[in-house]
GROMACS .gro file of C-alpha atoms in nm:
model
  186
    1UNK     CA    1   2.756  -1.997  -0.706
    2UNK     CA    2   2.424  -2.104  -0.878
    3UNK     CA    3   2.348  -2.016  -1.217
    4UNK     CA    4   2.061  -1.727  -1.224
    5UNK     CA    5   1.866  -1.745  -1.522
    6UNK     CA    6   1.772  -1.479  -1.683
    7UNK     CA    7   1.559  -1.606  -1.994
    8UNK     CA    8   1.246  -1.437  -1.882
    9UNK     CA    9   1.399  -1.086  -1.902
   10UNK     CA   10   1.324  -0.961  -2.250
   11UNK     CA   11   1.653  -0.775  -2.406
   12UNK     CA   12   1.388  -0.578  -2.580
   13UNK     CA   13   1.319  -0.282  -2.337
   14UNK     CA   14   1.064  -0.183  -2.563
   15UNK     CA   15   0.929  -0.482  -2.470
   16UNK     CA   16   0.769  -0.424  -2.143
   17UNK     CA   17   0.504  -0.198  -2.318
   18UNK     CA   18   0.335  -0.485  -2.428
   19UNK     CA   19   0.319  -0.557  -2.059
   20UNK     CA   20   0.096  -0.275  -1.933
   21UNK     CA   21   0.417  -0.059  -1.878
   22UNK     CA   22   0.574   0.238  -2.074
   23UNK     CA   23   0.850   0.212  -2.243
   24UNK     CA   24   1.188   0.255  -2.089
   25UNK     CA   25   1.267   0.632  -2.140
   26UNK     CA   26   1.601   0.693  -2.363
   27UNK     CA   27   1.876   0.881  -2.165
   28UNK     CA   28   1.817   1.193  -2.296
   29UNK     CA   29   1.495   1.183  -2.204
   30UNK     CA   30   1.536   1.094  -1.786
   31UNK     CA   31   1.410   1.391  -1.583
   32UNK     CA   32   1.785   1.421  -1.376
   33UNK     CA   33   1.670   1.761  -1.306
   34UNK     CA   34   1.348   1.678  -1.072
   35UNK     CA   35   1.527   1.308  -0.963
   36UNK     CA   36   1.823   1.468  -0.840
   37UNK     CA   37   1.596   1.804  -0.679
   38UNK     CA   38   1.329   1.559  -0.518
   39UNK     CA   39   1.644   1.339  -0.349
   40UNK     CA   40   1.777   1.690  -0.207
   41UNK     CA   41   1.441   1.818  -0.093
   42UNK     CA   42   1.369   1.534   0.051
   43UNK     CA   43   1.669   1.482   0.233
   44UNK     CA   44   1.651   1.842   0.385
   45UNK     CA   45   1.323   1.815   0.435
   46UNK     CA   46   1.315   1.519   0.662
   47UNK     CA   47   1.636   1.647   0.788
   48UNK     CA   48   1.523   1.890   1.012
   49UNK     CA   49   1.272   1.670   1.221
   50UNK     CA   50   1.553   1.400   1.190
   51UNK     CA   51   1.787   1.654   1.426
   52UNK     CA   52   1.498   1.654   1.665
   53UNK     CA   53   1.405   1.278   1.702
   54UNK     CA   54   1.755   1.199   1.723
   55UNK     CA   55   1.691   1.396   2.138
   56UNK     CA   56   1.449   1.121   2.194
   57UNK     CA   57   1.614   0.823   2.019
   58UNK     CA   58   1.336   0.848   1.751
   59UNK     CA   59   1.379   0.779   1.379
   60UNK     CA   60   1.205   0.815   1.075
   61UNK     CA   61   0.977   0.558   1.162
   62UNK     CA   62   0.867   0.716   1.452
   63UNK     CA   63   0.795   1.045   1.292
   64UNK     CA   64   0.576   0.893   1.022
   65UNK     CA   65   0.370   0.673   1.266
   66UNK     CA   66   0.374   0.965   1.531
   67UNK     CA   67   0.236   1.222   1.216
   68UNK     CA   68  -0.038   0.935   1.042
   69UNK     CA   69  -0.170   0.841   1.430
   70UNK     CA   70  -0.181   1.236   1.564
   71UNK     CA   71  -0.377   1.358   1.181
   72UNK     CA   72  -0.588   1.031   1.214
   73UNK     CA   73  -0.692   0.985   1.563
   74UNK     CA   74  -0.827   0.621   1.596
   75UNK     CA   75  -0.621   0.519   1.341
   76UNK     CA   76  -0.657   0.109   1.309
   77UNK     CA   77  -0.297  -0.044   1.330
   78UNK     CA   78  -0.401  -0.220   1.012
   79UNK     CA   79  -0.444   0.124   0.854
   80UNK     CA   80  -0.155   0.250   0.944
   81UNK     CA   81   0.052  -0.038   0.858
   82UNK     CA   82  -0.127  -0.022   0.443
   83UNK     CA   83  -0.053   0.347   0.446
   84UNK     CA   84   0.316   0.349   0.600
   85UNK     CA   85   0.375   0.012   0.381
   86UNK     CA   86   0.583  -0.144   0.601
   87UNK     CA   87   0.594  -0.517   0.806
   88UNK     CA   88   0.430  -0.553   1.106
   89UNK     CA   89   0.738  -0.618   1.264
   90UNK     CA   90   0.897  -0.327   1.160
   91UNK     CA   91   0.545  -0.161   1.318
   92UNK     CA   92   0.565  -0.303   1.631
   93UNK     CA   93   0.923  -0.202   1.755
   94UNK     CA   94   0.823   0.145   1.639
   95UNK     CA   95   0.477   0.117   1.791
   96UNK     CA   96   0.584  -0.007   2.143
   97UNK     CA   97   0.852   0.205   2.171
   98UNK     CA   98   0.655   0.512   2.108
   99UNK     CA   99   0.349   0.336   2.328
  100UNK     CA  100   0.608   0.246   2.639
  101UNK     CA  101   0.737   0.610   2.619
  102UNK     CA  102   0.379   0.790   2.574
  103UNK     CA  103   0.356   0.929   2.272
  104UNK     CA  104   0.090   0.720   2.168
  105UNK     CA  105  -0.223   0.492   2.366
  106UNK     CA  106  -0.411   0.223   2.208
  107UNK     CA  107  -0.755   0.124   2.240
  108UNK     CA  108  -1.000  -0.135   2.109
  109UNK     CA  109  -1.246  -0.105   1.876
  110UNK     CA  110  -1.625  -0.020   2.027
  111UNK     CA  111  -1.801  -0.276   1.753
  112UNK     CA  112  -1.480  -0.494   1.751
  113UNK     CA  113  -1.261  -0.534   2.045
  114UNK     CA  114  -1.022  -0.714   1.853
  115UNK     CA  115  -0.955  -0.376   1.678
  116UNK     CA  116  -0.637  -0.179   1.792
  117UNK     CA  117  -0.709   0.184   1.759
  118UNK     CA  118  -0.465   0.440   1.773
  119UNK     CA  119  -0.423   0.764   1.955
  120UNK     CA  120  -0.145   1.091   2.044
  121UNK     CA  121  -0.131   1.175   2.386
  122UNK     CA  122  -0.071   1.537   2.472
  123UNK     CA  123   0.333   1.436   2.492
  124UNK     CA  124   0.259   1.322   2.095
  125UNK     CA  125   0.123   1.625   1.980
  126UNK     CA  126   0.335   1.801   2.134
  127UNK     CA  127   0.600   1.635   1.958
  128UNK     CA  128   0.471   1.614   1.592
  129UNK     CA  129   0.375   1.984   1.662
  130UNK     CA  130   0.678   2.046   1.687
  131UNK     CA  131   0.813   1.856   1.392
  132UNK     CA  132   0.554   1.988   1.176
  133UNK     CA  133   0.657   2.328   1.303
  134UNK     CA  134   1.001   2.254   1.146
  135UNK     CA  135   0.888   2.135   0.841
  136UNK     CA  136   0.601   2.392   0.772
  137UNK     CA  137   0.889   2.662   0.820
  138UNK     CA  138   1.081   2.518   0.531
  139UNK     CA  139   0.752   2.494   0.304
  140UNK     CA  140   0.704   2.843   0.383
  141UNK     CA  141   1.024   2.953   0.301
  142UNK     CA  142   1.005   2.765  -0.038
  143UNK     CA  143   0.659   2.895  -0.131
  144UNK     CA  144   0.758   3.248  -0.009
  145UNK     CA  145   0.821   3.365  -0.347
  146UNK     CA  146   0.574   3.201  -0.568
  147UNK     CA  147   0.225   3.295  -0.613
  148UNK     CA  148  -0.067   3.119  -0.477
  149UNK     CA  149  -0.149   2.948  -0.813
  150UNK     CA  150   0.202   2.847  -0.790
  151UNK     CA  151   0.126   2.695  -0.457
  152UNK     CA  152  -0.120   2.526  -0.608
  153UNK     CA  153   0.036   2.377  -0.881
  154UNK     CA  154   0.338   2.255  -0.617
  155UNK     CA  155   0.057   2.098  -0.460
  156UNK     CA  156  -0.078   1.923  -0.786
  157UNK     CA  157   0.221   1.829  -0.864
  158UNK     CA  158   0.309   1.636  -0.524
  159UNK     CA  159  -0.046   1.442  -0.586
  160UNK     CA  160   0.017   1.324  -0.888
  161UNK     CA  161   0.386   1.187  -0.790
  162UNK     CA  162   0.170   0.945  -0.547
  163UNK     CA  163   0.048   0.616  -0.679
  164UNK     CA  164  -0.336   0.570  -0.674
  165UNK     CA  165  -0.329   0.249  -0.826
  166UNK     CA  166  -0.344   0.090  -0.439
  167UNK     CA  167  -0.523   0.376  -0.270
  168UNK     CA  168  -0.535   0.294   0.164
  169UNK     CA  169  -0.773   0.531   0.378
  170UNK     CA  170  -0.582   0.800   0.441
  171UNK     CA  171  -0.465   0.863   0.104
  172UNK     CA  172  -0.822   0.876  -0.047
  173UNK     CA  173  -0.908   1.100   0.274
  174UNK     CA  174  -0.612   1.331   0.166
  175UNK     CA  175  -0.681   1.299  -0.239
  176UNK     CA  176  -0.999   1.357  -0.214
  177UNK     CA  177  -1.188   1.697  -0.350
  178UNK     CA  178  -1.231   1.930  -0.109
  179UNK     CA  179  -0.921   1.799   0.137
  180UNK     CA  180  -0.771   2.113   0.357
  181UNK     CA  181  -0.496   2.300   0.254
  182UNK     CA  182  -0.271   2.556   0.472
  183UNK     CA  183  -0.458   2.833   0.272
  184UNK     CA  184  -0.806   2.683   0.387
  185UNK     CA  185  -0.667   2.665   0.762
  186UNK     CA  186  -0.562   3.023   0.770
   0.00000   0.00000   0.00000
């Protein structure tokens, strides 16, 4: 086995401030609470769509690029690839699969035909409405019992767990002042 060297680890965790980074928080101070509730909500959350793609040999994968393409019609596959963060190969199986099957149908580009735009068919809406369905059910259950400020501080609270140091298209569409919420759609 080859030696791995480790020299330009500092032991210091302290250290990595000096890097741009905070410091490593001490044990007593790691948030186990919201970790361990985020893993669980998340889990359940994706859950319940998971049960239903599992009918049409769907994944994960699916759902997200099924979701991102139906919100986003004319979606570029190079957008969706930035704000899924995933390979291109791991795209493409997804993609075809989900194109073969007709969820989805790809177009060019008007100004650039070597653009790839993506679109839901009625069979993909149908679907994501669906999963949405699910999932908006368990949001509603959640929020039943807390206050529209409440609501809104849940929803704060989600946008500040994403990372806007690399912000795509979608996410500055979604971050940005003004974006829908359920409340505004009602």
């Amino acid at each position: 086995m080859a030696d791995i060297n480790f020299s330009h680890i500092s032991p210091d965790p302290d250290s990595r401030a000096s890097e741009g980074r905070s410091p490593a928080p001490r044990a007593g101070d790691l948030r186990w609470d919201i970790i361990e509730l985020l893993f669980f909500a998340y889990r359940d959350f994706v859950g319940d769509a998971d049960h239903e793609l599992e009918v049409f040999g769907f994944g994960r994968a699916h759902h997200r690029v099924l979701h991102f393409v139906h919100r986003y019609p004319g979606l570029k596959v190079a957008d969706l690839l930035d704000v899924l963060r995933i390979t291109k190969q791991s795209l493409g199986r997804v993609l075809k699969q989900l194109l073969d099957e007709g969820y989805i149908v790809q177009k060019t580009g008007n100004n650039d035909r070597r653009q790839r735009l993506l679109f839901a068919t009625a069979k993909g809406e149908a679907l994501v409405a669906k999963l949405a369905g699910l999932q908006t059910d368990r949001i509603n259950r959640a929020l039943g019992n807390i206050t529209p400020d409440g609501a809104d501080t849940v929803r704060q609270f989600l946008r500040a767990m994403i990372d806007h140091d690399d912000p795509d298209k979608v996410l500055e569409t979604i971050l940005k002042p003004g974006a829908a919420t359920a409340k505004d759609q009602a």
